[in-house]
PDB file of C-alpha atoms and ligand atoms in Angstrom:
ATOM      1  CA  MET A   1      16.367  -6.081 -12.888  1.00  0.00           C
ATOM      2  CA  LYS A   2      14.796  -6.346  -9.414  1.00  0.00           C
ATOM      3  CA  LYS A   3      11.122  -6.981  -8.792  1.00  0.00           C
ATOM      4  CA  ILE A   4       9.566  -3.781  -7.456  1.00  0.00           C
ATOM      5  CA  THR A   5       6.965  -4.117  -4.693  1.00  0.00           C
ATOM      6  CA  ILE A   6       3.826  -1.998  -4.736  1.00  0.00           C
ATOM      7  CA  ALA A   7       2.227  -1.558  -1.303  1.00  0.00           C
ATOM      8  CA  ALA A   8      -1.266  -0.125  -1.697  1.00  0.00           C
ATOM      9  CA  ASN A   9      -2.286   1.711   1.477  1.00  0.00           C
ATOM     10  CA  TRP A  10      -6.018   2.246   1.052  1.00  0.00           C
ATOM     11  CA  LYS A  11      -6.137   4.183   4.339  1.00  0.00           C
ATOM     12  CA  MET A  12      -9.818   4.916   5.128  1.00  0.00           C
ATOM     13  CA  TYR A  13     -10.674   5.703   1.498  1.00  0.00           C
ATOM     14  CA  LEU A  14     -12.690   2.560   0.674  1.00  0.00           C
ATOM     15  CA  ASP A  15     -15.655   1.097   2.538  1.00  0.00           C
ATOM     16  CA  GLU A  16     -16.571  -2.583   2.250  1.00  0.00           C
ATOM     17  CA  VAL A  17     -18.667  -2.189  -0.901  1.00  0.00           C
ATOM     18  CA  SER A  18     -15.956  -0.161  -2.678  1.00  0.00           C
ATOM     19  CA  SER A  19     -13.228  -2.574  -1.518  1.00  0.00           C
ATOM     20  CA  ILE A  20     -15.132  -5.550  -2.940  1.00  0.00           C
ATOM     21  CA  ASP A  21     -15.778  -3.651  -6.167  1.00  0.00           C
ATOM     22  CA  PHE A  22     -12.034  -2.916  -6.465  1.00  0.00           C
ATOM     23  CA  ILE A  23     -11.149  -6.593  -5.913  1.00  0.00           C
ATOM     24  CA  GLU A  24     -13.668  -7.722  -8.512  1.00  0.00           C
ATOM     25  CA  LYS A  25     -12.060  -5.350 -11.013  1.00  0.00           C
ATOM     26  CA  LEU A  26      -8.623  -6.762 -10.114  1.00  0.00           C
ATOM     27  CA  ASN A  27      -9.876 -10.319 -10.580  1.00  0.00           C
ATOM     28  CA  ALA A  28     -11.239  -9.391 -14.003  1.00  0.00           C
ATOM     29  CA  GLU A  29      -7.731  -8.344 -15.113  1.00  0.00           C
ATOM     30  CA  LYS A  30      -5.850 -11.360 -13.815  1.00  0.00           C
ATOM     31  CA  GLU A  31      -3.181 -11.191 -16.484  1.00  0.00           C
ATOM     32  CA  LEU A  32      -2.050  -7.692 -15.566  1.00  0.00           C
ATOM     33  CA  PHE A  33      -2.059  -8.179 -11.795  1.00  0.00           C
ATOM     34  CA  SER A  34      -0.800 -11.787 -11.489  1.00  0.00           C
ATOM     35  CA  ASN A  35       2.846 -12.476 -10.682  1.00  0.00           C
ATOM     36  CA  LYS A  36       3.383  -8.908  -9.478  1.00  0.00           C
ATOM     37  CA  ASP A  37       4.660  -8.166  -6.000  1.00  0.00           C
ATOM     38  CA  ILE A  38       1.623  -6.274  -4.707  1.00  0.00           C
ATOM     39  CA  ILE A  39       0.437  -5.924  -1.114  1.00  0.00           C
ATOM     40  CA  ILE A  40      -2.983  -4.408  -0.500  1.00  0.00           C
ATOM     41  CA  PHE A  41      -3.790  -2.763   2.826  1.00  0.00           C
ATOM     42  CA  PRO A  42      -7.583  -2.448   3.199  1.00  0.00           C
ATOM     43  CA  SER A  43      -9.355  -1.026   6.260  1.00  0.00           C
ATOM     44  CA  HIS A  44      -9.367  -3.605   9.067  1.00  0.00           C
ATOM     45  CA  THR A  45     -13.085  -4.244   8.618  1.00  0.00           C
ATOM     46  CA  CYS A  46     -12.663  -5.007   4.903  1.00  0.00           C
ATOM     47  CA  ILE A  47      -9.730  -7.444   5.141  1.00  0.00           C
ATOM     48  CA  ARG A  48     -11.955 -10.532   5.444  1.00  0.00           C
ATOM     49  CA  SER A  49     -14.100  -9.600   2.424  1.00  0.00           C
ATOM     50  CA  VAL A  50     -11.025  -8.732   0.355  1.00  0.00           C
ATOM     51  CA  LYS A  51      -9.275 -12.007   1.252  1.00  0.00           C
ATOM     52  CA  ASP A  52     -12.390 -14.044   0.497  1.00  0.00           C
ATOM     53  CA  ARG A  53     -12.912 -12.532  -2.942  1.00  0.00           C
ATOM     54  CA  LEU A  54      -9.372 -12.147  -4.240  1.00  0.00           C
ATOM     55  CA  ASN A  55      -8.604 -14.697  -6.972  1.00  0.00           C
ATOM     56  CA  ILE A  56      -5.062 -13.526  -7.701  1.00  0.00           C
ATOM     57  CA  ASP A  57      -1.802 -14.179  -5.837  1.00  0.00           C
ATOM     58  CA  LEU A  58      -1.626 -10.704  -4.269  1.00  0.00           C
ATOM     59  CA  LYS A  59      -0.769 -10.221  -0.606  1.00  0.00           C
ATOM     60  CA  ILE A  60      -2.935  -8.578   2.030  1.00  0.00           C
ATOM     61  CA  GLY A  61      -1.712  -6.477   4.943  1.00  0.00           C
ATOM     62  CA  MET A  62      -2.916  -4.426   7.906  1.00  0.00           C
ATOM     63  CA  GLN A  63      -2.497  -0.648   8.015  1.00  0.00           C
ATOM     64  CA  ASP A  64      -1.727  -0.642  11.741  1.00  0.00           C
ATOM     65  CA  CYS A  65      -2.150  -2.822  14.819  1.00  0.00           C
ATOM     66  CA  ASP A  66      -2.410  -2.594  18.588  1.00  0.00           C
ATOM     67  CA  ILE A  67       0.612  -3.010  20.847  1.00  0.00           C
ATOM     68  CA  HIS A  68      -1.238  -5.866  22.614  1.00  0.00           C
ATOM     69  CA  ASN A  69      -2.105  -9.257  21.250  1.00  0.00           C
ATOM     70  CA  LYS A  70      -5.308  -9.956  23.126  1.00  0.00           C
ATOM     71  CA  GLY A  71      -7.460  -8.566  25.918  1.00  0.00           C
ATOM     72  CA  ALA A  72      -9.636  -5.708  27.086  1.00  0.00           C
ATOM     73  CA  TYR A  73      -8.725  -3.073  24.482  1.00  0.00           C
ATOM     74  CA  THR A  74     -12.062  -1.843  23.161  1.00  0.00           C
ATOM     75  CA  GLY A  75     -12.039  -0.718  19.556  1.00  0.00           C
ATOM     76  CA  SER A  76      -8.495  -1.850  18.827  1.00  0.00           C
ATOM     77  CA  THR A  77      -7.188  -4.565  16.479  1.00  0.00           C
ATOM     78  CA  SER A  78      -4.579  -7.199  17.248  1.00  0.00           C
ATOM     79  CA  ILE A  79      -1.945  -8.261  14.740  1.00  0.00           C
ATOM     80  CA  SER A  80      -2.950 -11.849  15.450  1.00  0.00           C
ATOM     81  CA  SER A  81      -6.670 -11.230  14.786  1.00  0.00           C
ATOM     82  CA  ILE A  82      -6.318 -12.378  11.161  1.00  0.00           C
ATOM     83  CA  ASP A  83      -3.664 -14.035   9.022  1.00  0.00           C
ATOM     84  CA  ILE A  84      -1.979 -11.344   6.934  1.00  0.00           C
ATOM     85  CA  HIS A  85       1.300 -10.884   5.065  1.00  0.00           C
ATOM     86  CA  SER A  86       2.449  -7.483   6.375  1.00  0.00           C
ATOM     87  CA  CYS A  87       1.602  -4.707   8.789  1.00  0.00           C
ATOM     88  CA  ILE A  88       2.441  -1.018   8.541  1.00  0.00           C
ATOM     89  CA  VAL A  89       3.700   0.650  11.733  1.00  0.00           C
ATOM     90  CA  GLY A  90       4.676   4.252  12.341  1.00  0.00           C
ATOM     91  CA  HIS A  91       2.802   5.762   9.418  1.00  0.00           C
ATOM     92  CA  SER A  92       3.008   9.551   9.700  1.00  0.00           C
ATOM     93  CA  GLU A  93      -0.779   9.772  10.019  1.00  0.00           C
ATOM     94  CA  ARG A  94      -0.489   7.597  13.135  1.00  0.00           C
ATOM     95  CA  ARG A  95       2.453   9.673  14.403  1.00  0.00           C
ATOM     96  CA  VAL A  96       0.864  13.071  13.722  1.00  0.00           C
ATOM     97  CA  ILE A  97      -2.917  12.583  14.092  1.00  0.00           C
ATOM     98  CA  TYR A  98      -2.902   9.843  16.749  1.00  0.00           C
ATOM     99  CA  LYS A  99       0.210  11.154  18.518  1.00  0.00           C
ATOM    100  CA  GLU A 100       2.084   7.856  18.383  1.00  0.00           C
ATOM    101  CA  ASN A 101       5.658   8.373  19.499  1.00  0.00           C
ATOM    102  CA  ASN A 102       8.707   6.177  18.924  1.00  0.00           C
ATOM    103  CA  GLU A 103       8.004   4.238  22.148  1.00  0.00           C
ATOM    104  CA  ILE A 104       4.515   3.232  21.008  1.00  0.00           C
ATOM    105  CA  ILE A 105       5.766   2.456  17.518  1.00  0.00           C
ATOM    106  CA  ALA A 106       8.546   0.309  18.998  1.00  0.00           C
ATOM    107  CA  GLU A 107       5.895  -1.714  20.847  1.00  0.00           C
ATOM    108  CA  LYS A 108       3.840  -2.112  17.672  1.00  0.00           C
ATOM    109  CA  LEU A 109       6.943  -3.206  15.787  1.00  0.00           C
ATOM    110  CA  GLY A 110       7.590  -5.745  18.547  1.00  0.00           C
ATOM    111  CA  ALA A 111       3.994  -6.992  18.285  1.00  0.00           C
ATOM    112  CA  VAL A 112       4.359  -7.497  14.522  1.00  0.00           C
ATOM    113  CA  LEU A 113       7.731  -9.209  14.909  1.00  0.00           C
ATOM    114  CA  SER A 114       6.222 -11.560  17.462  1.00  0.00           C
ATOM    115  CA  SER A 115       3.621 -12.581  14.855  1.00  0.00           C
ATOM    116  CA  LYS A 116       4.045 -14.129  11.409  1.00  0.00           C
ATOM    117  CA  ALA A 117       3.463 -10.802   9.641  1.00  0.00           C
ATOM    118  CA  ASN A 118       6.242  -8.724   8.073  1.00  0.00           C
ATOM    119  CA  PRO A 119       6.619  -5.191   9.430  1.00  0.00           C
ATOM    120  CA  ILE A 120       6.794  -2.091   7.249  1.00  0.00           C
ATOM    121  CA  LEU A 121       8.218   0.689   9.409  1.00  0.00           C
ATOM    122  CA  CYS A 122       7.449   4.183   8.072  1.00  0.00           C
ATOM    123  CA  ILE A 123       9.901   6.973   8.761  1.00  0.00           C
ATOM    124  CA  GLY A 124      10.319  10.501   7.454  1.00  0.00           C
ATOM    125  CA  GLU A 125      10.630  14.145   8.363  1.00  0.00           C
ATOM    126  CA  THR A 126       7.975  16.868   8.499  1.00  0.00           C
ATOM    127  CA  LEU A 127       8.404  20.037   6.448  1.00  0.00           C
ATOM    128  CA  GLU A 128       9.384  21.935   9.575  1.00  0.00           C
ATOM    129  CA  GLU A 129      12.062  19.361  10.407  1.00  0.00           C
ATOM    130  CA  LYS A 130      13.352  19.519   6.839  1.00  0.00           C
ATOM    131  CA  ASN A 131      13.509  23.321   6.989  1.00  0.00           C
ATOM    132  CA  ASP A 132      15.319  23.099  10.320  1.00  0.00           C
ATOM    133  CA  ASN A 133      17.902  20.782   8.714  1.00  0.00           C
ATOM    134  CA  ILE A 134      17.285  18.030  11.242  1.00  0.00           C
ATOM    135  CA  THR A 135      16.042  15.351   8.812  1.00  0.00           C
ATOM    136  CA  GLU A 136      18.942  12.991   9.491  1.00  0.00           C
ATOM    137  CA  SER A 137      18.618  13.148  13.266  1.00  0.00           C
ATOM    138  CA  ILE A 138      14.850  12.576  12.972  1.00  0.00           C
ATOM    139  CA  ILE A 139      15.440   9.520  10.802  1.00  0.00           C
ATOM    140  CA  GLU A 140      18.121   8.318  13.184  1.00  0.00           C
ATOM    141  CA  SER A 141      15.731   8.514  16.152  1.00  0.00           C
ATOM    142  CA  GLN A 142      12.942   6.807  14.190  1.00  0.00           C
ATOM    143  CA  LEU A 143      15.362   3.987  13.330  1.00  0.00           C
ATOM    144  CA  SER A 144      16.630   3.739  16.906  1.00  0.00           C
ATOM    145  CA  ILE A 145      13.640   1.525  17.805  1.00  0.00           C
ATOM    146  CA  LEU A 146      14.829  -1.295  15.527  1.00  0.00           C
ATOM    147  CA  PRO A 147      15.644  -4.573  17.312  1.00  0.00           C
ATOM    148  CA  LYS A 148      19.295  -5.600  17.700  1.00  0.00           C
ATOM    149  CA  ASP A 149      18.741  -8.841  15.881  1.00  0.00           C
ATOM    150  CA  LEU A 150      16.260  -9.565  13.130  1.00  0.00           C
ATOM    151  CA  ASN A 151      16.434 -13.336  13.673  1.00  0.00           C
ATOM    152  CA  ASP A 152      15.880 -14.048   9.970  1.00  0.00           C
ATOM    153  CA  ARG A 153      12.758 -11.887   9.856  1.00  0.00           C
ATOM    154  CA  ASN A 154      11.959  -9.636   6.906  1.00  0.00           C
ATOM    155  CA  LEU A 155      11.728  -5.909   7.484  1.00  0.00           C
ATOM    156  CA  THR A 156      10.787  -3.026   5.211  1.00  0.00           C
ATOM    157  CA  ILE A 157      11.688   0.577   5.902  1.00  0.00           C
ATOM    158  CA  ALA A 158       9.432   2.984   4.027  1.00  0.00           C
ATOM    159  CA  TYR A 159      10.955   6.435   3.736  1.00  0.00           C
ATOM    160  CA  GLU A 160       8.011   8.818   3.490  1.00  0.00           C
ATOM    161  CA  PRO A 161       8.728  12.516   3.923  1.00  0.00           C
ATOM    162  CA  VAL A 162       5.579  13.794   5.631  1.00  0.00           C
ATOM    163  CA  TRP A 163       5.492  16.864   3.374  1.00  0.00           C
ATOM    164  CA  ALA A 164       5.303  14.624   0.298  1.00  0.00           C
ATOM    165  CA  ILE A 165       2.314  12.585   1.480  1.00  0.00           C
ATOM    166  CA  GLY A 166      -0.867  13.562  -0.325  1.00  0.00           C
ATOM    167  CA  SER A 167       0.658  16.871  -1.434  1.00  0.00           C
ATOM    168  CA  GLY A 168       1.784  16.096  -4.993  1.00  0.00           C
ATOM    169  CA  ASP A 169       5.166  17.465  -3.909  1.00  0.00           C
ATOM    170  CA  VAL A 170       7.589  14.643  -4.736  1.00  0.00           C
ATOM    171  CA  PRO A 171      11.265  15.098  -3.788  1.00  0.00           C
ATOM    172  CA  SER A 172      13.912  14.825  -6.495  1.00  0.00           C
ATOM    173  CA  ASN A 173      15.469  11.431  -7.131  1.00  0.00           C
ATOM    174  CA  GLU A 174      18.729  12.808  -5.727  1.00  0.00           C
ATOM    175  CA  TYR A 175      17.038  13.778  -2.462  1.00  0.00           C
ATOM    176  CA  ILE A 176      15.371  10.371  -2.081  1.00  0.00           C
ATOM    177  CA  HIS A 177      18.626   8.615  -2.937  1.00  0.00           C
ATOM    178  CA  GLN A 178      20.495  10.670  -0.336  1.00  0.00           C
ATOM    179  CA  MET A 179      17.937   9.786   2.358  1.00  0.00           C
ATOM    180  CA  LEU A 180      17.827   6.098   1.455  1.00  0.00           C
ATOM    181  CA  SER A 181      21.643   5.998   1.501  1.00  0.00           C
ATOM    182  CA  TYR A 182      21.554   7.488   4.973  1.00  0.00           C
ATOM    183  CA  VAL A 183      19.031   4.837   6.053  1.00  0.00           C
ATOM    184  CA  LYS A 184      21.081   2.070   4.434  1.00  0.00           C
ATOM    185  CA  ASN A 185      24.237   3.200   6.230  1.00  0.00           C
ATOM    186  CA  ARG A 186      22.432   3.244   9.569  1.00  0.00           C
ATOM    187  CA  LEU A 187      21.158  -0.266   8.872  1.00  0.00           C
ATOM    188  CA  LYS A 188      24.666  -1.416   7.924  1.00  0.00           C
ATOM    189  CA  SER A 189      25.934  -0.240  11.295  1.00  0.00           C
ATOM    190  CA  LEU A 190      23.202  -2.272  13.034  1.00  0.00           C
ATOM    191  CA  TYR A 191      22.916  -5.499  11.096  1.00  0.00           C
ATOM    192  CA  SER A 192      24.885  -8.348   9.580  1.00  0.00           C
ATOM    193  CA  ASP A 193      24.945  -8.885   5.815  1.00  0.00           C
ATOM    194  CA  THR A 194      22.459 -11.753   6.262  1.00  0.00           C
ATOM    195  CA  ASP A 195      20.012  -9.450   8.059  1.00  0.00           C
ATOM    196  CA  LEU A 196      20.572  -6.723   5.466  1.00  0.00           C
ATOM    197  CA  ASP A 197      19.521  -9.157   2.735  1.00  0.00           C
ATOM    198  CA  ASN A 198      16.126  -9.375   4.473  1.00  0.00           C
ATOM    199  CA  ILE A 199      15.567  -5.613   4.576  1.00  0.00           C
ATOM    200  CA  LYS A 200      13.793  -3.714   1.794  1.00  0.00           C
ATOM    201  CA  LEU A 201      13.695   0.035   1.256  1.00  0.00           C
ATOM    202  CA  PHE A 202      10.536   1.735  -0.027  1.00  0.00           C
ATOM    203  CA  TYR A 203       9.716   5.298  -0.911  1.00  0.00           C
ATOM    204  CA  GLY A 204       6.253   6.785  -0.317  1.00  0.00           C
ATOM    205  CA  GLY A 205       4.685  10.197  -0.908  1.00  0.00           C
ATOM    206  CA  SER A 206       2.486  11.227  -3.868  1.00  0.00           C
ATOM    207  CA  VAL A 207       3.577   8.339  -6.085  1.00  0.00           C
ATOM    208  CA  ASP A 208       1.376   7.857  -9.142  1.00  0.00           C
ATOM    209  CA  ALA A 209       1.567   6.563 -12.700  1.00  0.00           C
ATOM    210  CA  ASN A 210       3.154   9.832 -13.894  1.00  0.00           C
ATOM    211  CA  ASN A 211       6.197   9.729 -11.628  1.00  0.00           C
ATOM    212  CA  LEU A 212       6.644   6.004 -10.942  1.00  0.00           C
ATOM    213  CA  ASN A 213       8.871   5.312 -13.918  1.00  0.00           C
ATOM    214  CA  ASP A 214      11.305   8.020 -12.908  1.00  0.00           C
ATOM    215  CA  LEU A 215      11.332   6.939  -9.268  1.00  0.00           C
ATOM    216  CA  ILE A 216      12.023   3.304 -10.170  1.00  0.00           C
ATOM    217  CA  GLY A 217      15.391   4.578 -11.433  1.00  0.00           C
ATOM    218  CA  ILE A 218      16.565   5.267  -7.882  1.00  0.00           C
ATOM    219  CA  GLU A 219      19.159   2.590  -7.252  1.00  0.00           C
ATOM    220  CA  LEU A 220      18.294   1.693  -3.640  1.00  0.00           C
ATOM    221  CA  ILE A 221      14.536   1.429  -4.139  1.00  0.00           C
ATOM    222  CA  ASP A 222      12.847  -1.955  -3.675  1.00  0.00           C
ATOM    223  CA  GLY A 223       9.267  -0.714  -3.704  1.00  0.00           C
ATOM    224  CA  PHE A 224       6.705   2.000  -3.104  1.00  0.00           C
ATOM    225  CA  LEU A 225       4.080   2.674  -0.473  1.00  0.00           C
ATOM    226  CA  ILE A 226       1.235   4.342  -2.326  1.00  0.00           C
ATOM    227  CA  GLY A 227      -1.808   5.996  -0.764  1.00  0.00           C
ATOM    228  CA  SER A 228      -4.485   7.833  -2.701  1.00  0.00           C
ATOM    229  CA  ALA A 229      -3.460   6.656  -6.189  1.00  0.00           C
ATOM    230  CA  SER A 230      -3.703   3.041  -5.011  1.00  0.00           C
ATOM    231  CA  ALA A 231      -7.316   3.355  -3.894  1.00  0.00           C
ATOM    232  CA  ASN A 232      -8.563   4.366  -7.335  1.00  0.00           C
ATOM    233  CA  PHE A 233      -8.752   1.328  -9.608  1.00  0.00           C
ATOM    234  CA  GLU A 234      -7.912   3.114 -12.882  1.00  0.00           C
ATOM    235  CA  LYS A 235      -4.970   4.968 -11.329  1.00  0.00           C
ATOM    236  CA  PHE A 236      -3.751   1.769  -9.688  1.00  0.00           C
ATOM    237  CA  LYS A 237      -3.989  -0.100 -12.966  1.00  0.00           C
ATOM    238  CA  ASP A 238      -1.873   2.592 -14.689  1.00  0.00           C
ATOM    239  CA  ILE A 239       0.739   2.221 -11.947  1.00  0.00           C
ATOM    240  CA  VAL A 240       0.894  -1.573 -12.234  1.00  0.00           C
ATOM    241  CA  LYS A 241       1.098  -1.396 -16.046  1.00  0.00           C
ATOM    242  CA  GLN A 242       4.490   0.279 -15.648  1.00  0.00           C
ATOM    243  CA  LEU A 243       6.049  -2.596 -13.717  1.00  0.00           C
ATOM    244  CA  LYS A 244       8.409  -4.557 -15.900  1.00  0.00           C
ATOM    245  CA  LEU A 245       8.465  -7.610 -13.581  1.00  0.00           C
TER     246      LEU A 245
HETATM  247  C1  PEP B 301       1.000   7.234   2.364  1.00  0.00           C
HETATM  248  O1  PEP B 301       0.094   7.689   3.068  1.00  0.00           O
HETATM  249  O2  PEP B 301       1.737   6.328   2.776  1.00  0.00           O
HETATM  250  C2  PEP B 301       1.175   7.814   1.041  1.00  0.00           C
HETATM  251  C3  PEP B 301       2.287   7.575   0.434  1.00  0.00           C
HETATM  252  O3  PEP B 301       0.130   8.568   0.589  1.00  0.00           O
HETATM  253  P1  PEP B 301       0.019   9.270  -0.838  1.00  0.00           P
HETATM  254  O4  PEP B 301       0.483   8.286  -1.871  1.00  0.00           O
HETATM  255  O5  PEP B 301      -1.428   9.602  -0.979  1.00  0.00           O
HETATM  256  O6  PEP B 301       0.907  10.468  -0.801  1.00  0.00           O
END
């Protein structure tokens, strides 16, 4: 049985006070949360407080980063501004709301790969693209920004159909399996077996404690990127309770 990763994308749901409150609740239930593969992604401004208070071996990541490492970029955050485990790039909210295209996302991916952090590249089709039957070509273009060589770096691809995010509309296991198989085959054509061993596949989109158990059954899944249900302590606890390892 493989160890499933839970990546908790808190988005902009929790302010500093609520983030600290969440971490104190986690600390109080050490037994449940210890030894699990959990990465928490607080708002940038809350990362320091979360890191300082966390008493359990969970990992902390950044939800996004700038394409630059340092300099005159008012209001932006560099990947090297704080020591973190992972960084999300290409989340659909960045693609859709902030108009980030594959070129920008490629630069962000490069910035993360030039740091010590592990990138989580989000990909997935909109409802319109799904209805137009162009999902595979969209995924192919989103994957086209991957570097030729991973140089022993870890990489996670999170397949998140945009229409499933925050909608409660979760695709069937067959659909997710078909998409992850497509992704896996693309990756096989790009990378050596050694590189492939360092790549994980996640699913994201309306995952909660009610559907997690079913979704874990999908053969290619290594983990889940979870938004709203991960920012509510009780819901998050119910999710983690279902992990066998
Ligand atoms: C996400 O934004 O990555 C996500 C999966 O959100 P939600 O779980 O709220 O659908």
